[in-house]
XYZ file of C-alpha atoms in Angstrom:
504
model
C -28.148 -28.183 12.690
C -26.556 -27.989 16.096
C -26.143 -24.711 17.943
C -22.379 -24.903 17.468
C -22.754 -25.357 13.704
C -25.163 -22.399 13.567
C -22.637 -20.239 15.395
C -19.844 -21.295 13.044
C -21.988 -20.538 9.994
C -22.885 -17.104 11.340
C -19.226 -16.391 12.054
C -18.306 -17.433 8.524
C -20.957 -15.080 7.099
C -19.725 -12.194 9.236
C -16.046 -12.771 8.492
C -16.088 -13.773 4.825
C -19.060 -12.272 3.007
C -18.579 -8.596 3.940
C -14.857 -8.922 3.204
C -15.523 -10.134 -0.322
C -18.208 -7.533 -1.021
C -16.047 -4.754 0.362
C -13.337 -5.369 -2.236
C -13.081 -3.153 -5.269
C -12.157 -4.985 -8.450
C -8.582 -3.651 -8.344
C -7.933 -5.076 -4.889
C -10.058 -8.157 -5.407
C -8.146 -9.424 -8.412
C -4.936 -9.342 -6.333
C -6.344 -11.494 -3.532
C -6.996 -15.170 -4.320
C -9.363 -15.388 -1.345
C -11.944 -13.120 -3.028
C -14.523 -14.941 -5.151
C -13.921 -14.533 -8.886
C -17.533 -13.612 -9.613
C -17.505 -10.941 -6.911
C -14.478 -9.333 -8.562
C -16.067 -9.622 -11.994
C -19.306 -8.067 -10.734
C -17.451 -5.156 -9.137
C -15.575 -4.513 -12.377
C -18.709 -4.627 -14.525
C -20.574 -2.271 -12.217
C -17.691 0.186 -12.261
C -17.458 0.239 -16.063
C -21.145 -0.036 -17.044
C -21.570 3.736 -17.506
C -17.973 4.574 -18.395
C -16.292 4.746 -21.758
C -13.333 2.390 -22.092
C -10.109 4.383 -22.314
C -6.457 3.402 -22.478
C -4.524 3.722 -19.255
C -7.450 3.187 -16.888
C -6.901 -0.475 -15.972
C -9.584 -2.000 -18.209
C -7.046 -4.012 -20.209
C -5.179 -5.221 -17.122
C -8.396 -6.597 -15.680
C -9.518 -8.212 -18.935
C -6.295 -10.148 -19.360
C -6.527 -11.279 -15.713
C -10.166 -12.301 -16.305
C -9.209 -14.178 -19.460
C -6.566 -16.121 -17.566
C -8.511 -16.734 -14.376
C -12.047 -17.587 -15.534
C -11.230 -21.054 -16.961
C -9.358 -21.921 -13.771
C -11.911 -21.146 -11.048
C -14.277 -23.648 -9.458
C -17.956 -23.502 -10.529
C -18.678 -21.546 -7.346
C -16.178 -18.856 -8.334
C -13.664 -19.971 -5.731
C -10.166 -19.311 -6.988
C -7.460 -21.988 -6.663
C -4.806 -21.665 -3.989
C -1.604 -20.240 -5.492
C 0.354 -23.143 -4.037
C -1.543 -25.860 -5.956
C 0.513 -25.656 -9.137
C 3.751 -25.433 -7.184
C 2.814 -28.472 -5.086
C 1.929 -30.463 -8.197
C 5.253 -29.584 -9.807
C 7.126 -30.587 -6.660
C 5.282 -33.916 -6.551
C 6.028 -34.588 -10.214
C 9.703 -33.776 -9.676
C 9.872 -36.144 -6.706
C 8.462 -39.013 -8.789
C 10.776 -38.390 -11.695
C 13.849 -40.622 -11.794
C 17.281 -39.100 -12.138
C 17.759 -40.935 -15.438
C 14.792 -39.263 -17.130
C 15.899 -36.799 -19.762
C 13.796 -33.664 -20.172
C 15.856 -32.467 -23.126
C 18.197 -29.556 -23.648
C 16.433 -26.202 -23.591
C 17.828 -23.034 -25.141
C 16.225 -19.612 -25.613
C 15.172 -18.814 -29.171
C 14.390 -15.128 -28.653
C 13.480 -12.482 -29.186
C 16.870 -11.176 -28.133
C 16.833 -7.627 -29.483
C 14.484 -5.130 -27.893
C 14.553 -2.326 -30.443
C 12.738 -4.059 -33.358
C 10.105 -5.187 -30.871
C 9.344 -1.790 -29.325
C 9.694 -3.469 -25.943
C 10.858 -6.783 -24.538
C 9.040 -7.243 -21.199
C 8.160 -5.670 -17.871
C 10.770 -4.500 -15.350
C 9.775 -4.054 -11.691
C 13.002 -2.736 -10.149
C 16.532 -1.519 -10.862
C 19.662 -1.423 -8.691
C 23.346 -0.639 -9.158
C 26.667 -1.659 -7.691
C 27.559 1.578 -5.853
C 31.290 1.009 -6.425
C 30.955 -0.021 -10.083
C 27.871 1.761 -11.473
C 28.137 0.037 -14.869
C 27.050 -3.104 -13.020
C 23.275 -2.929 -13.264
C 20.703 -5.290 -11.763
C 17.057 -5.517 -12.821
C 14.113 -7.594 -11.646
C 11.287 -8.849 -13.862
C 7.873 -9.979 -12.564
C 8.069 -13.331 -14.338
C 11.604 -13.325 -15.703
C 13.794 -13.223 -12.623
C 16.994 -11.369 -11.740
C 19.303 -10.090 -14.497
C 22.801 -8.576 -14.410
C 24.694 -6.359 -16.825
C 28.379 -5.599 -16.280
C 28.593 -3.068 -19.125
C 25.864 -0.526 -18.480
C 23.015 -2.474 -20.045
C 24.655 -3.567 -23.308
C 24.406 -7.295 -22.491
C 22.560 -9.272 -19.805
C 22.790 -12.603 -17.993
C 20.515 -14.297 -15.458
C 21.139 -16.705 -12.587
C 17.597 -17.337 -11.352
C 16.036 -19.672 -13.930
C 16.132 -22.552 -11.450
C 14.589 -20.731 -8.505
C 11.194 -21.802 -7.191
C 9.388 -18.773 -8.590
C 11.156 -16.275 -10.787
C 9.316 -13.023 -10.116
C 11.494 -10.250 -8.631
C 10.015 -7.018 -7.259
C 12.871 -5.525 -5.241
C 16.676 -5.588 -5.321
C 18.830 -4.276 -2.467
C 22.630 -4.151 -2.732
C 24.685 -3.940 0.457
C 26.576 -0.621 0.028
C 29.449 -1.773 2.252
C 29.823 -5.098 0.432
C 28.202 -5.104 -3.042
C 28.708 -8.853 -3.330
C 25.762 -9.160 -0.940
C 22.432 -8.717 -2.716
C 18.859 -9.306 -1.526
C 15.855 -9.852 -3.778
C 12.186 -9.682 -2.831
C 10.425 -12.364 -4.851
C 7.040 -12.155 -6.545
C 5.290 -9.422 -8.507
C 4.288 -6.489 -6.319
C 2.462 -4.518 -9.022
C 0.671 -7.021 -11.227
C 0.513 -10.191 -9.132
C 1.629 -12.335 -12.068
C 3.865 -14.382 -9.765
C 3.634 -15.021 -6.038
C 6.219 -14.194 -3.423
C 7.984 -16.907 -1.440
C 10.131 -14.532 0.575
C 13.484 -12.787 0.394
C 16.532 -14.436 -1.179
C 20.160 -13.527 -0.566
C 23.357 -13.796 -2.596
C 26.869 -13.398 -1.215
C 28.676 -13.688 -4.561
C 27.253 -10.804 -6.538
C 24.089 -12.572 -7.647
C 25.640 -15.746 -9.034
C 23.975 -18.051 -6.473
C 21.019 -17.584 -4.149
C 19.829 -18.909 -0.809
C 16.713 -18.275 1.286
C 16.838 -15.839 4.187
C 14.840 -16.172 7.385
C 11.998 -14.359 5.602
C 10.923 -17.524 3.825
C 7.208 -17.598 3.012
C 4.752 -19.998 1.431
C 3.408 -18.715 -1.875
C -0.101 -19.424 -0.549
C 0.429 -16.721 2.094
C -0.652 -14.079 -0.449
C 1.941 -11.549 0.667
C 3.862 -9.162 -1.552
C 7.286 -7.672 -0.963
C 7.307 -4.089 -2.097
C 10.831 -3.029 -1.230
C 13.958 -4.241 0.586
C 16.538 -1.840 2.073
C 20.025 -2.424 3.552
C 21.468 0.028 6.084
C 24.627 1.554 4.522
C 26.146 2.185 7.958
C 25.334 -1.246 9.410
C 24.773 -3.995 6.853
C 23.386 -6.301 9.539
C 20.183 -4.245 9.401
C 17.827 -5.122 6.557
C 14.262 -3.799 6.316
C 11.432 -5.037 4.112
C 8.140 -3.341 3.283
C 5.561 -6.087 2.720
C 1.808 -6.472 2.540
C 2.029 -8.019 6.005
C 3.909 -5.069 7.466
C 7.408 -3.701 7.949
C 9.911 -6.389 8.919
C 13.393 -5.731 10.278
C 16.403 -8.023 10.505
C 19.351 -7.189 12.769
C 21.487 -10.140 11.612
C 21.703 -9.782 7.811
C 18.467 -11.607 7.077
C 18.766 -14.654 9.336
C 15.777 -13.700 11.484
C 13.104 -11.008 11.116
C 10.915 -9.034 13.487
C 7.595 -7.430 12.597
C 7.946 -3.768 13.602
C 4.757 -2.280 12.112
C 1.627 -4.012 10.830
C 0.000 -2.803 7.639
C -0.074 -3.199 3.873
C 3.247 -1.546 3.075
C 4.424 -0.993 -0.467
C 7.696 0.927 -0.185
C 10.410 2.011 2.238
C 13.129 4.621 1.590
C 15.779 6.210 3.791
C 17.118 9.682 4.310
C 20.143 9.593 1.950
C 22.407 11.150 4.597
C 20.966 9.603 7.772
C 19.977 5.912 7.643
C 18.306 6.143 11.047
C 15.522 8.133 9.357
C 13.214 6.118 7.114
C 9.877 6.672 5.398
C 7.385 3.987 4.420
C 4.137 3.997 2.438
C 1.068 1.785 2.539
C -1.301 0.891 -0.275
C -5.066 0.562 0.102
C -8.397 1.131 -1.604
C -8.981 4.562 -0.099
C -6.423 5.441 2.575
C -2.755 5.149 1.584
C -0.593 6.394 4.477
C 2.946 7.605 5.175
C 5.022 6.590 8.207
C 8.366 7.809 9.519
C 10.995 6.156 11.713
C 13.829 8.016 13.436
C 15.367 4.993 15.159
C 16.470 2.844 12.202
C 13.110 1.161 11.692
C 12.404 0.033 15.254
C 9.333 2.262 15.685
C 7.079 4.085 13.246
C 4.777 7.098 13.451
C 2.223 8.172 10.896
C 2.712 11.549 9.206
C -0.572 13.440 8.902
C -0.032 17.208 8.885
C -1.309 18.559 5.576
C -1.818 15.103 4.044
C -5.052 13.562 2.676
C -6.905 11.113 4.906
C -9.131 9.489 2.262
C -9.566 9.189 -1.481
C -6.008 7.932 -2.081
C -5.053 4.402 -3.105
C -1.278 4.543 -3.383
C 1.594 6.897 -2.605
C 5.274 6.866 -3.588
C 8.081 8.781 -1.836
C 10.789 10.945 -3.414
C 13.946 12.130 -1.600
C 17.172 13.822 -2.677
C 20.605 13.977 -0.999
C 20.996 17.625 -2.025
C 18.440 18.600 0.669
C 17.110 15.855 2.936
C 14.534 18.170 4.525
C 12.606 17.989 1.237
C 10.197 15.065 0.888
C 7.894 14.610 -2.102
C 4.805 12.398 -2.046
C 3.122 11.311 -5.277
C -0.474 10.251 -4.577
C -2.659 8.124 -6.803
C -6.380 8.656 -6.211
C -9.025 6.030 -5.530
C -9.914 6.157 -9.234
C -6.178 5.532 -9.907
C -5.681 8.948 -11.461
C -3.514 11.754 -10.080
C -4.627 12.912 -6.634
C -1.806 15.325 -5.885
C 1.855 16.059 -5.375
C 2.680 16.999 -1.773
C 5.921 18.394 -0.406
C 7.525 18.826 2.983
C 10.441 21.199 3.533
C 10.918 20.258 7.193
C 11.584 16.530 7.128
C 7.946 15.480 7.223
C 6.662 17.615 10.084
C 4.141 19.156 7.690
C 3.214 18.912 4.022
C 1.536 21.170 1.498
C -0.179 20.447 -1.806
C 1.942 21.509 -4.764
C -0.355 20.442 -7.618
C -3.338 18.233 -8.402
C -3.276 18.694 -12.180
C -2.581 17.841 -14.954
C -3.424 14.160 -14.628
C 0.068 12.684 -14.318
C -1.432 9.184 -14.208
C -3.466 9.365 -17.432
C -2.599 8.669 -21.052
C -3.524 11.984 -22.716
C -0.701 14.268 -23.913
C -2.431 17.264 -22.320
C -3.169 15.512 -19.031
C -6.805 16.579 -19.278
C -8.227 13.078 -18.890
C -9.212 11.380 -15.648
C -8.344 8.133 -13.917
C -5.295 6.011 -14.586
C -3.386 2.980 -13.329
C -1.845 4.198 -10.090
C -2.468 0.796 -8.491
C -0.256 -0.775 -11.176
C 2.309 1.789 -12.356
C 3.467 4.636 -10.122
C 6.984 5.919 -9.414
C 8.896 9.087 -8.614
C 12.505 10.301 -8.701
C 13.963 13.584 -7.434
C 17.141 14.894 -9.043
C 20.096 14.228 -6.683
C 21.590 17.599 -7.669
C 18.474 19.776 -7.729
C 15.734 19.500 -5.111
C 13.181 21.198 -7.395
C 13.454 18.786 -10.343
C 11.065 15.816 -10.140
C 10.175 12.993 -12.522
C 7.005 10.936 -12.192
C 6.022 7.734 -13.928
C 2.536 6.438 -14.689
C 1.406 5.564 -18.180
C 3.725 8.395 -19.302
C 6.639 10.340 -17.791
C 6.171 13.912 -16.542
C 8.729 16.440 -15.257
C 8.631 19.449 -12.960
C 11.436 21.969 -12.516
C 9.810 24.087 -9.805
C 9.203 21.700 -6.960
C 6.045 20.154 -8.321
C 3.830 23.195 -8.954
C 3.814 22.864 -12.755
C 4.469 19.930 -15.070
C 5.514 19.180 -18.642
C 5.162 15.956 -20.607
C 8.609 14.356 -20.629
C 7.938 11.145 -22.614
C 4.822 9.580 -24.138
C 3.708 6.031 -24.838
C 3.498 6.578 -28.611
C 5.502 9.812 -28.927
C 2.513 12.140 -28.837
C 2.529 15.849 -28.100
C 6.050 16.286 -29.418
C 7.470 14.236 -26.543
C 9.880 11.364 -27.245
C 8.526 7.824 -27.376
C 9.113 5.674 -24.311
C 7.209 2.434 -23.695
C 4.149 2.857 -21.464
C 3.534 1.953 -17.806
C 6.433 2.922 -15.562
C 7.203 0.973 -12.390
C 10.590 2.177 -11.141
C 13.003 5.117 -11.387
C 16.581 5.261 -10.075
C 19.593 7.525 -10.561
C 22.754 5.666 -11.559
C 25.549 6.367 -9.020
C 28.479 8.583 -10.073
C 26.676 9.548 -13.315
C 23.954 11.931 -14.449
C 21.768 9.096 -15.761
C 18.151 8.416 -14.774
C 17.109 4.792 -15.361
C 13.463 3.766 -15.696
C 11.797 0.345 -15.657
C 8.510 -0.032 -17.517
C 6.331 -2.602 -19.238
C 8.704 -2.622 -22.221
C 11.957 -3.007 -20.317
C 14.613 -0.465 -19.328
C 15.379 2.980 -20.644
C 17.693 5.756 -19.488
C 18.337 9.436 -20.106
C 20.971 11.969 -19.146
C 20.152 14.880 -16.880
C 18.660 17.862 -18.765
C 18.433 15.877 -22.009
C 15.396 14.461 -23.780
C 17.032 11.497 -25.553
C 16.016 8.125 -24.118
C 18.076 4.987 -24.709
C 16.720 1.453 -24.337
C 18.824 -1.286 -22.725
C 16.728 -4.338 -23.573
C 18.921 -6.425 -25.880
C 19.489 -9.861 -24.380
C 16.722 -9.768 -21.787
C 14.589 -12.915 -22.174
C 11.734 -11.695 -19.977
C 8.765 -11.466 -22.344
C 5.512 -12.724 -20.841
C 3.776 -14.729 -23.568
C 0.159 -15.792 -23.432
C 0.115 -18.138 -26.440
C 2.544 -19.405 -29.072
C 1.758 -20.606 -32.606
C 4.149 -22.631 -34.817
C 3.883 -23.214 -38.546
C 3.087 -26.825 -39.509
C 5.269 -26.529 -42.619
C 8.169 -24.502 -41.208
C 9.054 -25.105 -37.567
C 11.278 -22.020 -37.436
C 8.303 -19.756 -38.154
C 6.832 -18.799 -34.779
C 4.232 -16.265 -33.724
C 3.708 -15.330 -30.057
C 1.331 -13.044 -28.183
C 3.024 -10.986 -25.462
C 1.737 -9.055 -22.474
C 2.027 -5.311 -23.143
C 4.496 -5.870 -25.981
C 2.355 -6.886 -28.923
C 2.500 -9.911 -31.194
C 5.940 -11.153 -32.247
C 6.666 -13.050 -35.455
C 9.875 -14.990 -36.046
C 10.454 -15.520 -39.755
C 14.282 -15.674 -39.911
C 14.263 -12.638 -37.576
C 11.945 -11.519 -34.807
C 9.699 -8.516 -35.438
C 6.622 -7.036 -33.811
C 3.624 -7.309 -36.125
C 0.995 -5.835 -33.791
C 1.034 -3.697 -30.651
C -0.825 -3.783 -27.332
C -1.394 -7.195 -25.759
C -0.731 -10.091 -28.110
C -2.928 -12.784 -26.508
C -3.835 -15.740 -28.773
C -2.210 -16.224 -32.173
C -1.890 -18.910 -34.816
C -0.227 -19.625 -38.148
């Protein structure tokens, strides 16, 4: 071996091996560059002395492992995300225009209520001028629109390159302009290829200047449009915070880091807050110049032991900032609050476990890496909702908490499907809308009745489908997080949890 080859080998060992070993299983499964067997080993070591409990991420890993293991190379190297896309593009190029692929129509399920859930929702947005116009994004089902407050739904993204949507931003000054961040920020079920833009209310889509290869392994956590200057668009991504000053044509990296969310002061768009995600050191940054520069907020905040943090603001008092921290074990680390615009923070509570599955909140751990969200009441700065496996509510600024909704209706709380990813208040109403692994639900302020809005959403993520050999209309399908569905004249859920494989 030549000296140069020895040097290159040593560099490869220094750069690659420690990186792979340093990954925890949660982070490793999200990064295709990390060896499959390294991720599997990390998971097995973590769980070898722990009892398997719901809501701790065991199931999420096992379904990823089930999908990934048959697809890796013998060495454990995982395939590049772009391989399947490239193969599909090559096949399409070879296909003649005269070839008929048949007429495809959805066969259901179409009604969410009999199913208990229809599929995962990553994000929700509204037309600020017509709040009954609702937009939602699904991690593998695309962008959907309802013009009647969630009674019926249509989609316009079936023909896009990759139909995962993790963020929706509507231009407040011109609601016909909509941006979507592609991919799946929470579960990684689809890869991002950048930010798309519509100028006709979501009917058609075109790429913006933030146009990425799906092999780049980035994720787009959130996109924001300046309400006072719609030329300014900001995106929080796993590459950093990007800013466009020309409505998405070109983008400038303003702050490096693994950013997961960005929110603005509701009354002053020059003031923004952004959060990172990481194995042990999630951070908060603030900008006072419309996203051009960013400074980390540290006073009173944890410096280690936190994986993820989400930000809650309210227009009723913009000096109040709430931070919901998920711990390194993905349970509840703490709720922090600032009453001076982020100059300093104080711990409000670190119990009960808002991230766990127990009705009492006396368990430990959770899924903060996967499901974490917060919403502050726009009319009351002391009322806060948090989403993890379940929904919790505080009416005193985060010092005490009550179970608001539960994944099977335990503890006297109403049933709402588990694993919450997004919360948003509907403009000009008193409605809180929530996206979770079952779809969309809403509730009115100070009421405990939750209403699902899932009918017509064809977003279910199926692992396997079985069809009867004697009756082709009899179909059974195993769904992610929404059980096993049987179509025998009508669709019904016959089992809960993850459906996986099934057969008639």
